[in-house]
CSV table of C-alpha atoms in Angstrom, one decimal:
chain,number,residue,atom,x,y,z
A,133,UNK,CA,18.2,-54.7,-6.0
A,134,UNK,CA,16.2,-57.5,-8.0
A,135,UNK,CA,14.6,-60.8,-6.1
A,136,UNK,CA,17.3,-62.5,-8.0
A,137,UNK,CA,20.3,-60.7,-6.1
A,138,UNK,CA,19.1,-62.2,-2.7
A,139,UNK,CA,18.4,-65.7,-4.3
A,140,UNK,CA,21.7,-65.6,-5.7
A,141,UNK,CA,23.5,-64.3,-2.5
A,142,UNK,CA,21.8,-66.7,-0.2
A,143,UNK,CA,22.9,-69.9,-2.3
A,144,UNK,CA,26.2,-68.2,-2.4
A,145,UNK,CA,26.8,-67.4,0.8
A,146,UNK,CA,25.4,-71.1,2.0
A,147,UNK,CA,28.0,-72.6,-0.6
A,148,UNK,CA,30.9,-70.3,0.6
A,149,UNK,CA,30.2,-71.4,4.4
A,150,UNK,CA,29.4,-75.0,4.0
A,151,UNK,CA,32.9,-75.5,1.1
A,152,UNK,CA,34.7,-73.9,3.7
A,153,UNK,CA,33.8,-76.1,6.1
A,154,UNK,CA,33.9,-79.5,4.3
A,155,UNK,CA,37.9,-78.1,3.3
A,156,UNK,CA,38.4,-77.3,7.3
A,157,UNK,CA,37.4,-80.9,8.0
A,158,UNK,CA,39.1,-82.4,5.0
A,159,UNK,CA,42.7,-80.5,5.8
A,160,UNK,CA,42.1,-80.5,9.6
A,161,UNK,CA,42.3,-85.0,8.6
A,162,UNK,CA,45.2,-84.5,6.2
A,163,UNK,CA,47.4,-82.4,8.9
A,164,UNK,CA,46.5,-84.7,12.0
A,165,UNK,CA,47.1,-88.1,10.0
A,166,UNK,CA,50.7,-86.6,8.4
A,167,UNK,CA,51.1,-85.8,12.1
A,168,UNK,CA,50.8,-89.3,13.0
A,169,UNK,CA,52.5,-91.0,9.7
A,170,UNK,CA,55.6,-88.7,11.4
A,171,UNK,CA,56.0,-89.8,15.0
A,172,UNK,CA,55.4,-93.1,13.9
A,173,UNK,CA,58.0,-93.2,11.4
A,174,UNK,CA,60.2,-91.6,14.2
A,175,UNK,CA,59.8,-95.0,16.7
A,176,UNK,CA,56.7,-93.1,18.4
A,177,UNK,CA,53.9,-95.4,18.6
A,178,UNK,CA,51.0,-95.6,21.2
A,179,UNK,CA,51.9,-98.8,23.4
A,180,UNK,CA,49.1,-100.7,22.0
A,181,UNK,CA,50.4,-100.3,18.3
A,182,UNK,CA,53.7,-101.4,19.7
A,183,UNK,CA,55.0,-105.3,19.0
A,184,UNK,CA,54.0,-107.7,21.7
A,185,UNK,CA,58.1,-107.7,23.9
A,186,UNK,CA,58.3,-104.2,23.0
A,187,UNK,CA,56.6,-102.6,25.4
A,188,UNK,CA,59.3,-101.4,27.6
B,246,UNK,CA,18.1,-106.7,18.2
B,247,UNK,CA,17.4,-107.4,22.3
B,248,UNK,CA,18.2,-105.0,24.7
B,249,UNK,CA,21.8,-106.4,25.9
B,250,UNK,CA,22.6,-106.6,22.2
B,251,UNK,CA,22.2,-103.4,21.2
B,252,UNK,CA,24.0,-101.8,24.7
B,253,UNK,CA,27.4,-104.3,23.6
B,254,UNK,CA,27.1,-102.9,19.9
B,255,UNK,CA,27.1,-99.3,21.5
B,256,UNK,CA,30.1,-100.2,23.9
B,257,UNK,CA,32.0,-101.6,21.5
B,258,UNK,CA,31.5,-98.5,19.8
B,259,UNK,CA,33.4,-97.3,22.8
B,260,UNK,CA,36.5,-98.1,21.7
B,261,UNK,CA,37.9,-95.6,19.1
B,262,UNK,CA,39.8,-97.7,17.3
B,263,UNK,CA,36.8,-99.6,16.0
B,264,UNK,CA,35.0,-96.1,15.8
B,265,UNK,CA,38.2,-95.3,13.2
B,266,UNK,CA,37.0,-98.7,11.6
B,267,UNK,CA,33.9,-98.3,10.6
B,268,UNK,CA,34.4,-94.3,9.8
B,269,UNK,CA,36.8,-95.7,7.2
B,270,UNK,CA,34.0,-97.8,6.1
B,271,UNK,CA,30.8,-95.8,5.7
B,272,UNK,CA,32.5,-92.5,5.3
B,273,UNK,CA,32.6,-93.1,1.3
B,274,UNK,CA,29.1,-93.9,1.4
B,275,UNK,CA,28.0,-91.2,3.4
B,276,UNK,CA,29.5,-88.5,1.1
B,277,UNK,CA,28.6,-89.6,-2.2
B,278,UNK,CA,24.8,-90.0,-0.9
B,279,UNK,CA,25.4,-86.6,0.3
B,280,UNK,CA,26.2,-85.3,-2.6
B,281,UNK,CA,23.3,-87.3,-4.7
B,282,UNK,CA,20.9,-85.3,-2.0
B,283,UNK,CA,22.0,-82.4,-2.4
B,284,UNK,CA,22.2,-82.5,-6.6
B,285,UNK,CA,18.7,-83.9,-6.7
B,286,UNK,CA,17.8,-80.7,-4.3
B,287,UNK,CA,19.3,-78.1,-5.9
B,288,UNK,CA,17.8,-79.6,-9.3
B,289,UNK,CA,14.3,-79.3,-7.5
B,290,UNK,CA,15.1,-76.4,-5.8
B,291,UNK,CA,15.3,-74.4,-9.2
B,292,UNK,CA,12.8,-76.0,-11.2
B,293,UNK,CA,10.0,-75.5,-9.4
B,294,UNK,CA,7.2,-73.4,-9.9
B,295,UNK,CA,7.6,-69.9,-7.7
B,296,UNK,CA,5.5,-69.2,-5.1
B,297,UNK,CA,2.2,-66.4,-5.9
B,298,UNK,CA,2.9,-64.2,-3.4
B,299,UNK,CA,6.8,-64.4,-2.5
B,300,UNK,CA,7.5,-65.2,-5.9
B,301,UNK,CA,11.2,-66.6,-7.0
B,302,UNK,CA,12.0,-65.6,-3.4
B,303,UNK,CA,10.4,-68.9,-1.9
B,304,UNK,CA,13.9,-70.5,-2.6
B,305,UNK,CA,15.7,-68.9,-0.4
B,306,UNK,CA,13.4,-71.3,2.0
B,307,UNK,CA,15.1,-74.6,0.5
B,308,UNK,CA,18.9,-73.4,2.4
B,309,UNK,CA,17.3,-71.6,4.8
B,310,UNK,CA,15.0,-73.7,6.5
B,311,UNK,CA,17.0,-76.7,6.3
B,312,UNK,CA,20.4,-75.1,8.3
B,313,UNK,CA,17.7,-73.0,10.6
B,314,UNK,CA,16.6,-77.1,11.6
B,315,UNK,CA,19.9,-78.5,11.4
B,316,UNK,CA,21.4,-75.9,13.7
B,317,UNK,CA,19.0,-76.9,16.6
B,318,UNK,CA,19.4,-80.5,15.9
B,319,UNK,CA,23.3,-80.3,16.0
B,320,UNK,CA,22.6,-78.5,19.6
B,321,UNK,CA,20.2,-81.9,20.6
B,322,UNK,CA,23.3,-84.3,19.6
B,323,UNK,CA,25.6,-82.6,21.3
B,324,UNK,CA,22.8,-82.4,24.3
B,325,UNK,CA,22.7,-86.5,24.1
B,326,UNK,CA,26.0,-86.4,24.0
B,327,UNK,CA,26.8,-84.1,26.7
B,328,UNK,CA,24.5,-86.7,28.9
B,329,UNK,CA,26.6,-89.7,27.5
B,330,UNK,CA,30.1,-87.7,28.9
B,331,UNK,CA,28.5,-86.8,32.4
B,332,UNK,CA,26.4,-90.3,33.1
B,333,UNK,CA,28.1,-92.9,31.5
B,334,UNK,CA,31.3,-91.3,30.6
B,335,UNK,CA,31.3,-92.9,27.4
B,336,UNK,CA,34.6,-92.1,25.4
B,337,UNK,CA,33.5,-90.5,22.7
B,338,UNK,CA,30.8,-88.7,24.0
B,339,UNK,CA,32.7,-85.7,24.5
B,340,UNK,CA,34.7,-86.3,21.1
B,341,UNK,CA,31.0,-85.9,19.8
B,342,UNK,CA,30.1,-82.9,21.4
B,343,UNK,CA,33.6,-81.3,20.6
B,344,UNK,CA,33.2,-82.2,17.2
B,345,UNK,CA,29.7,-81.0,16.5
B,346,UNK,CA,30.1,-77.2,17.8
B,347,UNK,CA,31.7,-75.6,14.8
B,348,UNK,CA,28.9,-77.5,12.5
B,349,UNK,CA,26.6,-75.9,14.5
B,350,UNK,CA,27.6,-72.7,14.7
B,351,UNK,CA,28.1,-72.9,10.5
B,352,UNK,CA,24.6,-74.0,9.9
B,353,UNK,CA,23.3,-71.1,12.6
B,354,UNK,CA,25.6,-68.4,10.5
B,355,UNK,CA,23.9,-69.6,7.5
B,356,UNK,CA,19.9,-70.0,8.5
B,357,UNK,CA,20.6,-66.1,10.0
B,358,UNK,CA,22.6,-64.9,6.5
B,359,UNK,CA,19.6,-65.9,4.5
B,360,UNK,CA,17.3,-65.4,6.7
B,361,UNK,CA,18.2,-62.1,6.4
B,362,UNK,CA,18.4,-62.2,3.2
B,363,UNK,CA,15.2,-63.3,3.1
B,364,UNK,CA,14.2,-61.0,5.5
B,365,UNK,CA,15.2,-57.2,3.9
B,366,UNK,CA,12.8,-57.9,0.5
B,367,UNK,CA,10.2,-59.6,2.0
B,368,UNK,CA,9.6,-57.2,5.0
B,369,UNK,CA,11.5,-54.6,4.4
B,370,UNK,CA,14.0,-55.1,6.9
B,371,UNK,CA,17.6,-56.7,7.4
B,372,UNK,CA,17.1,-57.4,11.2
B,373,UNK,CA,14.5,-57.2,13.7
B,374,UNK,CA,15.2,-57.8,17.5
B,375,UNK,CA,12.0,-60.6,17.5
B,376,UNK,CA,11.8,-63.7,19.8
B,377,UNK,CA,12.7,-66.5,17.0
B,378,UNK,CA,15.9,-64.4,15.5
B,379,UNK,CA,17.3,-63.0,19.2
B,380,UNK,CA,17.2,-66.7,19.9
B,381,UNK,CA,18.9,-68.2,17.5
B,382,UNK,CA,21.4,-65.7,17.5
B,383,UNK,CA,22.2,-66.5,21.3
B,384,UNK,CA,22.0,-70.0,20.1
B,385,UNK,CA,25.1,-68.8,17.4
B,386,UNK,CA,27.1,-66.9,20.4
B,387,UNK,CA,26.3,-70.3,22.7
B,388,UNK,CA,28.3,-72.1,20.4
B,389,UNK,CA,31.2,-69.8,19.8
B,390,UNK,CA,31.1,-70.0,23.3
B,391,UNK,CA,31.4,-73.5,23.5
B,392,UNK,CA,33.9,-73.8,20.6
B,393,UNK,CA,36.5,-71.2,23.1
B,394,UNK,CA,35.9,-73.1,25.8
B,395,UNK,CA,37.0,-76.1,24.3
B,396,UNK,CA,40.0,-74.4,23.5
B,397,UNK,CA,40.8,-72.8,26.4
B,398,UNK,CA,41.1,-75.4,28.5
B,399,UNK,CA,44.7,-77.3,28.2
B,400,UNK,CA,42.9,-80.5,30.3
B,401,UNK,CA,40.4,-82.6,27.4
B,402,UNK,CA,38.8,-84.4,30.2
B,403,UNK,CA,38.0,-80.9,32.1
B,404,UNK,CA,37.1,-79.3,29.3
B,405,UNK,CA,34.9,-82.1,28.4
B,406,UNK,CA,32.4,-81.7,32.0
B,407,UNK,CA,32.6,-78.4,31.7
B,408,UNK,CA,31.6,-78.4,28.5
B,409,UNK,CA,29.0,-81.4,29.1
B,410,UNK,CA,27.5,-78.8,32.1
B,411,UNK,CA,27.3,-75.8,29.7
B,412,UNK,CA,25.8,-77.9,27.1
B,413,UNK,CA,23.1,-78.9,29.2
B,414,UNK,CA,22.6,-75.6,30.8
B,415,UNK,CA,22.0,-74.2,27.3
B,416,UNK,CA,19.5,-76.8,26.0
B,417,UNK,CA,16.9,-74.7,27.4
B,418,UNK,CA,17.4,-72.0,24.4
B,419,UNK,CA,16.0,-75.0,22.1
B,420,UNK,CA,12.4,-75.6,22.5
B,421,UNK,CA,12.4,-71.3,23.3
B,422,UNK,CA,13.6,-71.1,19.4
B,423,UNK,CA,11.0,-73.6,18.2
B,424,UNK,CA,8.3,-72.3,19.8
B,425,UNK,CA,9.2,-68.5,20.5
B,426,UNK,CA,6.9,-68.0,17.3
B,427,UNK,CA,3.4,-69.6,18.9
B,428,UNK,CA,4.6,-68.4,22.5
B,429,UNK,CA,5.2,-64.5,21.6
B,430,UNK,CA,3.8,-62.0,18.9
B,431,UNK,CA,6.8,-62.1,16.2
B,432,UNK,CA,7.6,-60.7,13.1
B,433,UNK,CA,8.7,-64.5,12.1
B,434,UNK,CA,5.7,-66.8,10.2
B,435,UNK,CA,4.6,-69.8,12.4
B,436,UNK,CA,5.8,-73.6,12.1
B,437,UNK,CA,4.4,-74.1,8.5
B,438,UNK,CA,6.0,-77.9,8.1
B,439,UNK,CA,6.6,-79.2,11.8
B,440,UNK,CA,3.3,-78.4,13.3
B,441,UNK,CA,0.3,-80.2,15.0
B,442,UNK,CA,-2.4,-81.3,12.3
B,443,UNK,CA,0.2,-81.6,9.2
B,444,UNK,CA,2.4,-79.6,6.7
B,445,UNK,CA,0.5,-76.3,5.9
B,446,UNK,CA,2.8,-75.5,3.2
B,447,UNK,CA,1.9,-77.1,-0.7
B,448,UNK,CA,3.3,-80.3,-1.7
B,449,UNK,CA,5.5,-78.1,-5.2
B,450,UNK,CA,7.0,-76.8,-2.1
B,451,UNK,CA,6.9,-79.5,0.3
B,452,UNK,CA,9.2,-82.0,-1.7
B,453,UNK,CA,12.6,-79.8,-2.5
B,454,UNK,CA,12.4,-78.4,1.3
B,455,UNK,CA,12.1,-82.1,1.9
B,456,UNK,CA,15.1,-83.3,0.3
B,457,UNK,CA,17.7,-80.7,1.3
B,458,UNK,CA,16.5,-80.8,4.3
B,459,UNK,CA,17.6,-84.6,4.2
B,460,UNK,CA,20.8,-83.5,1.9
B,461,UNK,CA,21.7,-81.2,5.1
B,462,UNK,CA,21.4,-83.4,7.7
B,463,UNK,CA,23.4,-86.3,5.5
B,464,UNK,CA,26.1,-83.9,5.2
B,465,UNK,CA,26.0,-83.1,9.2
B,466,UNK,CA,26.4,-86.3,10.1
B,467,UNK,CA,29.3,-86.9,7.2
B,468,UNK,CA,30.7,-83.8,8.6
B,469,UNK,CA,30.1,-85.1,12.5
B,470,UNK,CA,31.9,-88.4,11.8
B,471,UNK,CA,34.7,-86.7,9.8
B,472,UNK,CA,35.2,-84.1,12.7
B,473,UNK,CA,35.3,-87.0,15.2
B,474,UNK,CA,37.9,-89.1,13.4
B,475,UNK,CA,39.9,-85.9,13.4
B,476,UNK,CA,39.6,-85.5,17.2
B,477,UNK,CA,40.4,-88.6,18.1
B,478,UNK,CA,44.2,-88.7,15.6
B,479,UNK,CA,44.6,-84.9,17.5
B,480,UNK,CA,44.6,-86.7,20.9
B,481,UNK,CA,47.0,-89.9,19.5
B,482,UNK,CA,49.1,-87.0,18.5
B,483,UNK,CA,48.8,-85.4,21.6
B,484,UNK,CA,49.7,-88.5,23.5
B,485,UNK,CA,52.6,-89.7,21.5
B,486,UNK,CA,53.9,-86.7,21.5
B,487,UNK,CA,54.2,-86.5,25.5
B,488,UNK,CA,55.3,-90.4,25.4
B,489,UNK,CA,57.8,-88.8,23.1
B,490,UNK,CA,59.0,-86.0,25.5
B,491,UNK,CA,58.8,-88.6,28.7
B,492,UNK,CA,61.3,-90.9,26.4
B,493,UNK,CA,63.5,-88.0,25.8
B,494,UNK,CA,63.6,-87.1,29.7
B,495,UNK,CA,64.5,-90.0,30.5
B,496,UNK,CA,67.8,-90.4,27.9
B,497,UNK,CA,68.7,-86.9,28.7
């Protein structure tokens, strides 16, 4: 195997790893703020986002 | 900046909401100069000269050094953090160190993939059982470690000390990586840039390690804050979803 096949595989494999984890991050965001966006359209809010008389 | 002033900027850091705040704010920042870094370093990366003895080989150094650094320094923030849970139980101190221990272990699995890549043409071998690579590989099963724990335990705030303890426990393995090369007779070269007396290595070589090693640690820290934001909307889920069931109990 040439020099260039381990160059080529160690930028590869850094890219693979660190894409991977930038999209875990990303989507992990995205599902935990739908999440959110949910229970709050369903009436759920924490007390302090409730309106002030609303917090029985 | 007195004293006083900077301890009220750090508590009113304390409260996520403004943590959410400002994340909003310098997040954009933080990824686009990111991803200037890391376009100026790859540019530099592959138009330098090679090097006369390891030839094109020498950048391999430019990912590899970089995440082998990054994957102690994520280990020291989640160290400081780990202090900030147990001493001053700071709120997001354990959001911190929860947050950090899958970047950690990432940048670990890639300073030992191209390490070893490095490694098998350069001597001759994949793996060896030396002092720098065992300890960096029990620094890659200390955070797996830490990343189960974490989800083990059903209690955050448990999970948290325990966490914060094991943390601390484990710092030790830290200056044992960075100095296993001058302390013991290993197959590993010695500090060539983060040495006593200077940067051995040649300035061609010097500048594109420097500036991925920056790109790196810009995207850590983008990554960090990211992570954090996330942990903190997982526990307001969490929490509204138990206000949620209380409400339920109640009507039923």
């Amino acid at each position: 195997m040439s020099h260039t096949f381990y160059i080529a595989m160690s930028y590869a494999v850094s890219a693979i790893v660190i894409l991977c984890l930038v999209a875990w991050t990303w989507l992990d965001g995205r599902a935990r703020r739908q999440e959110l966006a949910e229970l709050e359209a369903s009436g759920i809010r924490r007390r302090s986002a409730q309106p002030k008389g609303d917090a029985a | 900046m007195t004293d006083s002033l900077a301890i009220s900027k750090f508590t009113e850091l304390a409260n996520p909401t403004r943590f959410l705040a400002l994340a909003a704010r310098i997040l954009p920042w933080m990824a686009a100069a990111t991803a200037i870094l890391f376009a100026i370093g790859l540019y530099l990366s592959f138009t330098t000269e090679g090097d006369y003895q390891q030839g094109a080989t020498v950048r391999i150094m430019y990912v590899h050094v970089p995440a082998a650094w990054l994957s102690m320094m994520c280990y020291t923030v989640m160290a400081v953090s780990a202090i900030g849970t147990l001493v001053w139980r700071h709120p997001l101190a354990d959001v911190s160190h929860k947050a950090a221990a899958p970047l950690g272990a990432a940048f670990t699995l890639i300073a030992l993939a191209t390490g070893s890549l490095w490694g098998r043409p350069m001597w001759g071998t994949w793996w060896v059982w030396d002092a720098r690579l065992t300890s960096v590989f029990v620094l890659f099963l200390m955070y797996l470690g830490l990343i189960a724990l974490n989800r083990a335990m059903d209690d955050p705030s448990r999970a948290a000390r325990v966490s914060a303890v094991l943390i601390l426990v484990g710092f030790v393995n830290i200056p044992i990586i960075k100095f296993s090369v001058d302390w013991w007779n290993t197959l590993h070269q010695p500090a060539s840039v983060i040495r006593m007396g200077g940067p051995t290595i040649d300035r061609e070589f010097l500048w594109p390690l420097l500036v991925m090693a920056i790109a790196f640690t810009m995207l850590f820290f983008t990554l960090h804050v990211m992570a954090m934001r996330n942990e903190i909307w997982r526990r307001r889920v969490a929490a509204q979803r138990r206000m949620a069931a209380r409400l339920a109990g109640r009507e039923a």
